[in-house]
Amino acid sequence: MRRRILATAVAATGILALSACSGGGGGASGMDAKGPITIWYSNNAAEIAWGQQMVEAWNADHPDEQITAQEIPAGSSSEEVIGAAITAGNAPCLVFNTSPAAVPGFQRQGGLVNLSDFPDGEQYIKDRSGDLADQYRSDDGGFYQLPWKSNPVMIFYNKDLFAKAGLDAENPQLSTYDEFLATSQKLKAAGVSDYAINPAPTSEFFQSWFDFYPLYAAQTGGKQLVEDGKATFNDADGEAVANFWRTIYADKLAGNEQYQGDAFADGKAAMAIVGPWAVSVYKDKVNWGAVPVPTEKGTAADQTWTFSDAKNVGLFTACQNKGTAWEVLKFATSQEQDGKWLEETGQMPLRTDLTTTYADYFSANPAYQQFGDQAARTVEVPNVTSSVEIWQAFRDEYSKSVIFGEEDVNTFLSNAQTQIDQLAAGK
């Protein structure tokens, strides 16, 4: 699933095989050095197809600056593989699948190039991604990742199950918490599925990106979990979101045991929180619709925020030919290549005026239109020290309180705030 940042590919030993090629021809290691480079991309079939055509297009016009590309080598996670390559000094020049949550750690390892150090780096990123780019700045103000593509998450719902339960499948009542809970109770009472919605109840640090965080982003109009070095969620908005999910679990509208499979595709859940990658996955399996995530009192679709589920591009310090790598990065995120990306994968390039720039695509593919609109209002994970540890601390407290009901919501919010403030401060 694209919602997971964990990646599997070939053999982990493949990392070491790249030792001799991470920078290419062994020239100067300055920011303007030119020559062959290597890149890694995701093992998803559509992303591989895009990557192959991008590489072919570049190589055809740059005989002295050839790209060698491969899938990210296997490991327990892509982040672990990349971190190991940084340590070994043999990271590729570019990785087109860099999790924003991992960037602070890679930066701390000394593995990432500050793209703002290129003469046109700052301007290029801001021109392409607009104000949303600022969420990806590091503490020193630099960009150690290029904002690349997002999968803004929304509520998918099964139209057939809604109709079977006597609900309006074209205009579902899901905008407010009260409406969402009432609709969920009707689905349960009708017995059309085991659960109304069934986000993963497991303890991985990233799981809160697909239950609490999208609703918190919507409820707050775009607030991150940590801002200005402090946790933000121990307030009325955080309490409202947490109590909503606690009610979902307490009323058995979601399960607190892991389902082995895709509950939405299998008809075990009538709803799911997913991004546009799911359009192609579910098109032959579920008669689906999609709406924005709910807020306590309801928010208009064109004002609703959500979690981005973004992946970005990192340029790594082991790269000898950084000048070529930067030019390849701009080529791969040009208007033309972003259009090819959109067509191949259905994922949203992180660029301004997305729906107008690619109006023909969205006209021909109306199922993606609402995701294109939503992409302009997305919240990223905070770019802070100990990012993964922060999310793990949050998930542990959330699980104890919300999923399993072992402590009250206010205790969860207070405990999580204390831990996260300490982690964000480097303690």
Short mmCIF file of C-alpha atoms in Angstrom, two decimals:
data_model
loop_
_atom_site.label_atom_id
_atom_site.label_comp_id
_atom_site.label_asym_id
_atom_site.label_seq_id
_atom_site.Cartn_x
_atom_site.Cartn_y
_atom_site.Cartn_z
CA MET A 1 0.00 0.00 0.00
CA ARG A 2 1.23 3.48 -0.87
CA ARG A 3 0.02 4.66 2.53
CA ARG A 4 2.93 2.77 4.10
CA ILE A 5 6.42 4.18 3.93
CA LEU A 6 7.88 0.72 4.32
CA ALA A 7 9.33 -0.50 1.03
CA THR A 8 10.53 -3.84 -0.22
CA ALA A 9 12.42 -4.38 -3.45
CA VAL A 10 15.33 -6.65 -4.31
CA ALA A 11 18.19 -7.78 -2.04
CA ALA A 12 19.55 -5.65 0.79
CA THR A 13 23.05 -6.44 -0.33
CA GLY A 14 22.33 -4.35 -3.41
CA ILE A 15 23.25 -1.26 -1.40
CA LEU A 16 26.91 -2.21 -1.39
CA ALA A 17 26.92 -2.91 -5.10
CA LEU A 18 26.33 0.79 -5.70
CA SER A 19 29.48 1.84 -3.84
CA ALA A 20 31.39 2.46 -7.03
CA CYS A 21 28.58 4.30 -8.82
CA SER A 22 26.93 6.67 -6.41
CA GLY A 23 28.68 9.66 -7.92
CA GLY A 24 29.69 8.42 -11.33
CA GLY A 25 32.96 9.32 -12.95
CA GLY A 26 34.99 10.37 -9.92
CA GLY A 27 35.28 14.07 -10.75
CA ALA A 28 35.07 17.08 -8.44
CA SER A 29 32.56 16.88 -5.64
CA GLY A 30 31.46 20.54 -5.83
CA MET A 31 27.92 21.71 -6.35
CA ASP A 32 28.55 22.36 -10.06
CA ALA A 33 30.33 19.07 -10.90
CA LYS A 34 28.88 17.30 -13.94
CA GLY A 35 28.93 13.66 -15.04
CA PRO A 36 27.08 10.35 -14.63
CA ILE A 37 24.79 9.86 -11.63
CA THR A 38 22.72 7.10 -10.05
CA ILE A 39 19.16 7.38 -8.76
CA TRP A 40 16.73 5.19 -6.83
CA TYR A 41 12.97 5.12 -7.15
CA SER A 42 10.09 3.20 -5.61
CA ASN A 43 9.28 -0.38 -6.56
CA ASN A 44 5.68 0.52 -7.47
CA ALA A 45 5.04 -0.52 -11.08
CA ALA A 46 3.54 2.81 -12.20
CA GLU A 47 6.38 4.77 -10.60
CA ILE A 48 8.96 2.52 -12.24
CA ALA A 49 7.32 3.12 -15.63
CA TRP A 50 7.47 6.88 -15.09
CA GLY A 51 11.08 6.67 -13.90
CA GLN A 52 12.18 4.64 -16.89
CA GLN A 53 10.74 7.08 -19.41
CA MET A 54 12.20 10.04 -17.50
CA VAL A 55 15.66 8.45 -17.51
CA GLU A 56 15.42 7.58 -21.20
CA ALA A 57 14.39 11.13 -22.07
CA TRP A 58 17.29 12.64 -20.10
CA ASN A 59 19.91 10.15 -21.32
CA ALA A 60 18.95 10.70 -24.96
CA ASP A 61 20.06 14.33 -24.72
CA HIS A 62 22.94 14.04 -22.23
CA PRO A 63 25.52 11.49 -23.43
CA ASP A 64 28.12 12.69 -20.92
CA GLU A 65 25.74 12.85 -17.96
CA GLN A 66 23.98 9.51 -18.06
CA ILE A 67 21.58 8.36 -15.34
CA THR A 68 21.75 4.82 -13.98
CA ALA A 69 18.49 3.99 -12.17
CA GLN A 70 17.19 1.18 -10.02
CA GLU A 71 14.53 0.40 -7.44
CA ILE A 72 15.37 1.09 -3.80
CA PRO A 73 17.14 -2.01 -2.48
CA ALA A 74 15.31 -4.19 -0.01
CA GLY A 75 15.38 -3.79 3.74
CA SER A 76 12.97 -3.64 6.64
CA SER A 77 12.14 -0.13 5.40
CA SER A 78 13.33 2.18 2.66
CA GLU A 79 14.41 4.63 5.38
CA GLU A 80 16.67 2.00 6.94
CA VAL A 81 18.22 1.23 3.56
CA ILE A 82 18.85 4.89 2.79
CA GLY A 83 20.26 5.50 6.28
CA ALA A 84 22.63 2.55 5.88
CA ALA A 85 23.78 3.85 2.50
CA ILE A 86 24.50 7.27 4.03
CA THR A 87 26.57 5.62 6.76
CA ALA A 88 28.46 3.55 4.20
CA GLY A 89 29.08 6.59 2.03
CA ASN A 90 27.51 5.02 -1.03
CA ALA A 91 24.07 6.63 -1.24
CA PRO A 92 22.88 7.39 -4.76
CA CYS A 93 22.68 10.94 -6.00
CA LEU A 94 18.88 11.13 -5.89
CA VAL A 95 16.16 9.11 -4.16
CA PHE A 96 12.67 9.63 -5.58
CA ASN A 97 10.88 8.21 -2.54
CA THR A 98 12.18 10.13 0.45
CA SER A 99 9.79 10.24 3.40
CA PRO A 100 9.56 13.75 4.93
CA ALA A 101 9.54 12.13 8.39
CA ALA A 102 12.99 10.66 7.69
CA VAL A 103 14.60 13.85 6.40
CA PRO A 104 15.63 15.27 9.83
CA GLY A 105 17.44 12.00 10.59
CA PHE A 106 19.17 11.87 7.20
CA GLN A 107 20.15 15.52 7.61
CA ARG A 108 21.56 14.82 11.07
CA GLN A 109 23.66 12.03 9.52
CA GLY A 110 25.13 14.57 7.12
CA GLY A 111 23.61 12.70 4.22
CA LEU A 112 21.58 15.39 2.45
CA VAL A 113 22.55 18.37 0.32
CA ASN A 114 20.88 21.70 1.13
CA LEU A 115 19.15 22.45 -2.16
CA SER A 116 18.94 26.11 -1.17
CA ASP A 117 22.72 26.26 -1.73
CA PHE A 118 22.23 25.95 -5.49
CA PRO A 119 22.00 29.46 -7.01
CA ASP A 120 18.46 28.82 -8.24
CA GLY A 121 17.49 26.22 -5.64
CA GLU A 122 15.32 28.34 -3.38
CA GLN A 123 13.55 30.05 -6.27
CA TYR A 124 12.88 26.85 -8.18
CA ILE A 125 11.27 25.13 -5.20
CA LYS A 126 9.13 28.13 -4.28
CA ASP A 127 8.05 28.74 -7.87
CA ARG A 128 7.01 25.11 -8.29
CA SER A 129 5.33 24.42 -4.96
CA GLY A 130 4.32 27.84 -3.65
CA ASP A 131 3.63 28.42 0.03
CA LEU A 132 3.17 24.69 0.73
CA ALA A 133 6.92 24.33 0.23
CA ASP A 134 7.61 26.07 3.54
CA GLN A 135 6.40 22.98 5.43
CA TYR A 136 9.45 21.17 4.08
CA ARG A 137 12.08 23.63 5.31
CA SER A 138 14.52 22.45 7.95
CA ASP A 139 15.30 24.31 11.15
CA ASP A 140 18.17 26.21 9.51
CA GLY A 141 15.81 27.49 6.80
CA GLY A 142 17.19 25.31 4.02
CA PHE A 143 15.50 22.77 1.80
CA TYR A 144 17.06 19.33 2.27
CA GLN A 145 14.26 17.77 0.26
CA LEU A 146 12.43 18.83 -2.86
CA PRO A 147 8.64 18.69 -2.33
CA TRP A 148 7.63 16.25 -5.04
CA LYS A 149 4.25 14.52 -4.91
CA SER A 150 1.35 14.01 -2.54
CA ASN A 151 -1.57 11.68 -1.99
CA PRO A 152 -4.03 13.90 -0.08
CA VAL A 153 -6.18 11.55 1.95
CA MET A 154 -9.97 11.65 1.91
CA ILE A 155 -12.84 9.40 3.01
CA PHE A 156 -13.58 6.69 0.45
CA TYR A 157 -16.98 5.06 0.90
CA ASN A 158 -18.64 2.05 -0.67
CA LYS A 159 -21.71 3.30 -2.53
CA ASP A 160 -23.27 -0.16 -2.77
CA LEU A 161 -23.02 -0.76 0.97
CA PHE A 162 -24.41 2.70 1.71
CA ALA A 163 -27.39 2.08 -0.58
CA LYS A 164 -27.92 -1.35 0.97
CA ALA A 165 -28.08 0.32 4.38
CA GLY A 166 -30.71 2.78 3.13
CA LEU A 167 -28.29 5.73 3.01
CA ASP A 168 -27.91 8.33 0.28
CA ALA A 169 -24.96 6.98 -1.70
CA GLU A 170 -24.54 10.12 -3.81
CA ASN A 171 -24.72 12.65 -0.97
CA PRO A 172 -23.58 10.80 2.17
CA GLN A 173 -23.96 12.49 5.52
CA LEU A 174 -20.32 12.51 6.61
CA SER A 175 -19.38 16.15 7.03
CA THR A 176 -19.67 16.60 10.82
CA TYR A 177 -18.66 14.24 13.60
CA ASP A 178 -22.30 13.74 14.58
CA GLU A 179 -23.28 12.96 10.99
CA PHE A 180 -20.35 10.61 10.51
CA LEU A 181 -21.14 8.72 13.71
CA ALA A 182 -24.86 8.51 12.89
CA THR A 183 -24.10 7.20 9.40
CA SER A 184 -21.65 4.70 10.87
CA GLN A 185 -24.27 3.46 13.34
CA LYS A 186 -26.76 2.96 10.50
CA LEU A 187 -24.20 0.94 8.55
CA LYS A 188 -23.56 -1.21 11.61
CA ALA A 189 -27.27 -1.66 12.36
CA ALA A 190 -27.92 -2.71 8.76
CA GLY A 191 -25.19 -5.34 9.01
CA VAL A 192 -23.76 -4.48 5.59
CA SER A 193 -20.14 -4.75 6.78
CA ASP A 194 -18.23 -5.73 9.89
CA TYR A 195 -17.14 -2.15 10.48
CA ALA A 196 -18.08 1.32 9.30
CA ILE A 197 -14.40 2.24 8.94
CA ASN A 198 -11.32 0.30 9.92
CA PRO A 199 -8.02 2.19 10.06
CA ALA A 200 -5.05 0.06 11.03
CA PRO A 201 -4.97 -0.24 14.85
CA THR A 202 -1.32 -1.25 14.86
CA SER A 203 1.49 0.56 16.64
CA GLU A 204 3.77 1.69 13.79
CA PHE A 205 4.70 5.36 14.15
CA PHE A 206 3.12 6.34 10.84
CA GLN A 207 -0.35 4.91 11.46
CA SER A 208 -1.61 8.13 13.05
CA TRP A 209 -1.19 9.76 9.64
CA PHE A 210 -4.28 7.83 8.55
CA ASP A 211 -6.64 8.34 11.47
CA PHE A 212 -5.91 11.21 13.89
CA TYR A 213 -3.74 13.50 11.76
CA PRO A 214 -5.98 14.08 8.70
CA LEU A 215 -8.89 15.00 10.98
CA TYR A 216 -6.68 17.21 13.13
CA ALA A 217 -5.45 19.02 10.01
CA ALA A 218 -9.05 19.55 8.94
CA GLN A 219 -10.29 20.56 12.38
CA THR A 220 -7.54 23.18 12.81
CA GLY A 221 -7.49 24.53 9.27
CA GLY A 222 -4.01 23.27 8.56
CA LYS A 223 -2.10 22.97 11.85
CA GLN A 224 0.84 20.58 12.19
CA LEU A 225 1.36 18.27 15.16
CA VAL A 226 4.38 20.32 16.25
CA GLU A 227 4.86 24.01 15.55
CA ASP A 228 7.61 26.31 16.82
CA GLY A 229 9.14 23.38 18.69
CA LYS A 230 6.00 22.64 20.72
CA ALA A 231 3.18 20.10 20.50
CA THR A 232 -0.04 21.73 19.30
CA PHE A 233 -2.68 19.07 19.88
CA ASN A 234 -3.39 19.30 23.62
CA ASP A 235 -6.30 21.66 23.13
CA ALA A 236 -10.01 21.65 22.30
CA ASP A 237 -9.39 20.64 18.70
CA GLY A 238 -7.13 17.73 19.61
CA GLU A 239 -9.63 16.63 22.25
CA ALA A 240 -12.51 16.76 19.74
CA VAL A 241 -10.62 14.61 17.21
CA ALA A 242 -9.49 12.11 19.84
CA ASN A 243 -12.98 11.79 21.30
CA PHE A 244 -14.42 11.23 17.84
CA TRP A 245 -12.09 8.29 17.25
CA ARG A 246 -12.57 6.99 20.77
CA THR A 247 -16.32 6.84 20.12
CA ILE A 248 -15.67 4.98 16.86
CA TYR A 249 -13.75 2.30 18.74
CA ALA A 250 -15.93 2.21 21.85
CA ASP A 251 -19.05 1.67 19.71
CA LYS A 252 -17.31 -1.08 17.71
CA LEU A 253 -17.57 0.93 14.51
CA ALA A 254 -13.91 0.05 13.91
CA GLY A 255 -11.91 -2.95 15.06
CA ASN A 256 -8.97 -2.83 17.44
CA GLU A 257 -7.39 -5.98 16.03
CA GLN A 258 -5.41 -5.93 12.81
CA TYR A 259 -7.25 -7.16 9.71
CA GLN A 260 -5.10 -9.27 7.44
CA GLY A 261 -5.98 -7.77 4.10
CA ASP A 262 -7.67 -4.64 2.73
CA ALA A 263 -10.86 -4.22 4.76
CA PHE A 264 -12.34 -1.73 2.29
CA ALA A 265 -11.63 -3.80 -0.82
CA ASP A 266 -12.89 -6.94 0.91
CA GLY A 267 -16.16 -5.31 2.01
CA LYS A 268 -15.28 -5.65 5.69
CA ALA A 269 -15.42 -1.88 6.12
CA ALA A 270 -17.75 0.54 4.35
CA MET A 271 -15.23 3.41 4.47
CA ALA A 272 -11.49 4.02 4.40
CA ILE A 273 -9.06 6.95 4.65
CA VAL A 274 -6.93 6.83 1.51
CA GLY A 275 -5.43 9.00 -1.22
CA PRO A 276 -5.72 9.12 -5.02
CA TRP A 277 -3.47 6.09 -5.44
CA ALA A 278 -6.58 4.13 -4.40
CA VAL A 279 -8.58 5.16 -7.47
CA SER A 280 -6.84 2.63 -9.71
CA VAL A 281 -6.63 0.03 -6.94
CA TYR A 282 -10.36 0.02 -6.18
CA LYS A 283 -11.83 0.83 -9.60
CA ASP A 284 -12.68 -2.80 -10.41
CA LYS A 285 -13.34 -3.86 -6.82
CA VAL A 286 -15.52 -1.22 -5.17
CA ASN A 287 -18.21 1.17 -6.40
CA TRP A 288 -16.72 4.04 -4.45
CA GLY A 289 -17.24 7.71 -3.77
CA ALA A 290 -15.01 10.14 -1.90
CA VAL A 291 -15.60 13.10 0.42
CA PRO A 292 -13.32 15.26 2.57
CA VAL A 293 -12.50 14.11 6.08
CA PRO A 294 -15.04 15.33 8.66
CA THR A 295 -14.70 18.16 11.14
CA GLU A 296 -16.58 18.72 14.39
CA LYS A 297 -19.07 21.22 12.96
CA GLY A 298 -18.58 20.61 9.23
CA THR A 299 -16.33 22.44 6.77
CA ALA A 300 -16.85 23.21 3.09
CA ALA A 301 -14.89 20.92 0.78
CA ASP A 302 -12.93 23.82 -0.70
CA GLN A 303 -11.77 24.85 2.77
CA THR A 304 -10.96 21.43 4.22
CA TRP A 305 -7.36 20.49 4.93
CA THR A 306 -5.93 16.99 5.20
CA PHE A 307 -2.71 15.01 5.50
CA SER A 308 -0.50 15.10 2.41
CA ASP A 309 0.99 11.57 2.47
CA ALA A 310 3.84 13.07 0.42
CA LYS A 311 7.07 11.58 -0.81
CA ASN A 312 9.89 13.88 -1.80
CA VAL A 313 13.29 13.80 -3.50
CA GLY A 314 16.58 13.95 -1.62
CA LEU A 315 19.96 14.82 -3.15
CA PHE A 316 22.65 13.02 -1.17
CA THR A 317 26.08 14.25 -0.17
CA ALA A 318 27.81 11.08 -1.43
CA CYS A 319 27.00 12.23 -4.96
CA GLN A 320 30.09 13.46 -6.77
CA ASN A 321 28.30 15.08 -9.70
CA LYS A 322 25.89 17.28 -7.77
CA GLY A 323 25.53 19.76 -10.61
CA THR A 324 24.12 17.07 -12.88
CA ALA A 325 21.96 15.71 -10.07
CA TRP A 326 20.37 19.13 -9.55
CA GLU A 327 19.70 19.52 -13.27
CA VAL A 328 18.14 16.04 -13.36
CA LEU A 329 16.02 16.91 -10.36
CA LYS A 330 14.66 20.00 -12.10
CA PHE A 331 14.10 18.04 -15.31
CA ALA A 332 12.22 15.29 -13.43
CA THR A 333 9.95 17.85 -11.75
CA SER A 334 9.39 20.06 -14.79
CA GLN A 335 5.88 20.82 -15.96
CA GLU A 336 6.22 18.22 -18.69
CA GLN A 337 7.51 15.46 -16.44
CA ASP A 338 5.02 16.29 -13.68
CA GLY A 339 2.31 15.87 -16.30
CA LYS A 340 3.67 12.48 -17.27
CA TRP A 341 3.85 11.57 -13.56
CA LEU A 342 0.21 12.50 -13.08
CA GLU A 343 -0.86 10.48 -16.11
CA GLU A 344 1.18 7.42 -15.14
CA THR A 345 0.46 7.27 -11.40
CA GLY A 346 -2.56 9.43 -10.55
CA GLN A 347 -0.55 10.99 -7.71
CA MET A 348 -0.51 14.76 -7.31
CA PRO A 349 2.66 16.74 -8.11
CA LEU A 350 3.33 19.28 -5.35
CA ARG A 351 3.02 22.30 -7.59
CA THR A 352 0.86 25.42 -7.69
CA ASP A 353 -2.21 25.69 -9.92
CA LEU A 354 -2.31 21.93 -10.36
CA THR A 355 -5.85 21.63 -11.70
CA THR A 356 -5.48 24.50 -14.16
CA THR A 357 -2.00 23.50 -15.36
CA TYR A 358 -3.29 20.01 -16.15
CA ALA A 359 -6.90 20.89 -16.91
CA ASP A 360 -7.04 18.42 -19.79
CA TYR A 361 -5.96 15.56 -17.55
CA PHE A 362 -8.54 16.30 -14.88
CA SER A 363 -11.24 16.77 -17.50
CA ALA A 364 -10.43 13.36 -18.96
CA ASN A 365 -10.05 11.79 -15.49
CA PRO A 366 -12.79 13.34 -13.34
CA ALA A 367 -12.27 10.80 -10.52
CA TYR A 368 -9.03 12.63 -9.71
CA GLN A 369 -10.45 16.17 -9.81
CA GLN A 370 -11.31 16.39 -6.11
CA PHE A 371 -7.84 15.13 -5.17
CA GLY A 372 -6.31 17.80 -7.38
CA ASP A 373 -8.38 20.40 -5.57
CA GLN A 374 -7.51 18.92 -2.17
CA ALA A 375 -3.78 18.90 -2.95
CA ALA A 376 -3.68 22.67 -2.43
CA ARG A 377 -4.66 22.21 1.24
CA THR A 378 -2.40 19.58 2.73
CA VAL A 379 -0.50 19.35 6.00
CA GLU A 380 2.87 17.62 6.21
CA VAL A 381 4.52 15.92 9.17
CA PRO A 382 6.59 18.49 11.10
CA ASN A 383 10.19 18.82 9.92
CA VAL A 384 11.67 18.53 13.42
CA THR A 385 14.41 16.70 15.28
CA SER A 386 13.45 13.17 16.33
CA SER A 387 10.48 13.14 13.96
CA VAL A 388 10.02 9.36 13.98
CA GLU A 389 10.40 9.20 17.77
CA ILE A 390 7.80 11.96 18.13
CA TRP A 391 5.28 10.08 16.05
CA GLN A 392 5.99 6.84 17.90
CA ALA A 393 5.40 8.54 21.26
CA PHE A 394 2.15 9.96 19.94
CA ARG A 395 1.02 6.62 18.55
CA ASP A 396 1.75 4.76 21.77
CA GLU A 397 -0.34 7.16 23.85
CA TYR A 398 -3.09 7.36 21.23
CA SER A 399 -3.37 3.58 21.04
CA LYS A 400 -3.58 3.21 24.81
CA SER A 401 -6.35 5.78 25.13
CA VAL A 402 -8.30 5.91 21.88
CA ILE A 403 -8.02 2.41 20.43
CA PHE A 404 -7.93 0.34 23.62
CA GLY A 405 -9.62 2.68 26.13
CA GLU A 406 -7.00 2.15 28.84
CA GLU A 407 -6.74 5.82 29.81
CA ASP A 408 -8.86 8.91 29.29
CA VAL A 409 -8.33 11.27 26.38
CA ASN A 410 -7.05 14.20 28.45
CA THR A 411 -4.38 11.99 30.02
CA PHE A 412 -3.31 10.83 26.54
CA LEU A 413 -3.08 14.38 25.23
CA SER A 414 -1.14 15.60 28.26
CA ASN A 415 1.29 12.68 28.35
CA ALA A 416 1.91 12.86 24.61
CA GLN A 417 2.49 16.61 24.79
CA THR A 418 5.07 16.24 27.56
CA GLN A 419 7.01 13.56 25.70
CA ILE A 420 6.87 15.33 22.36
CA ASP A 421 7.94 18.70 23.74
CA GLN A 422 10.99 17.00 25.25
CA LEU A 423 11.82 15.16 22.03
CA ALA A 424 11.39 18.29 19.91
CA ALA A 425 13.77 20.10 22.25
CA GLY A 426 16.35 17.37 21.80
CA LYS A 427 16.02 16.02 25.35
#
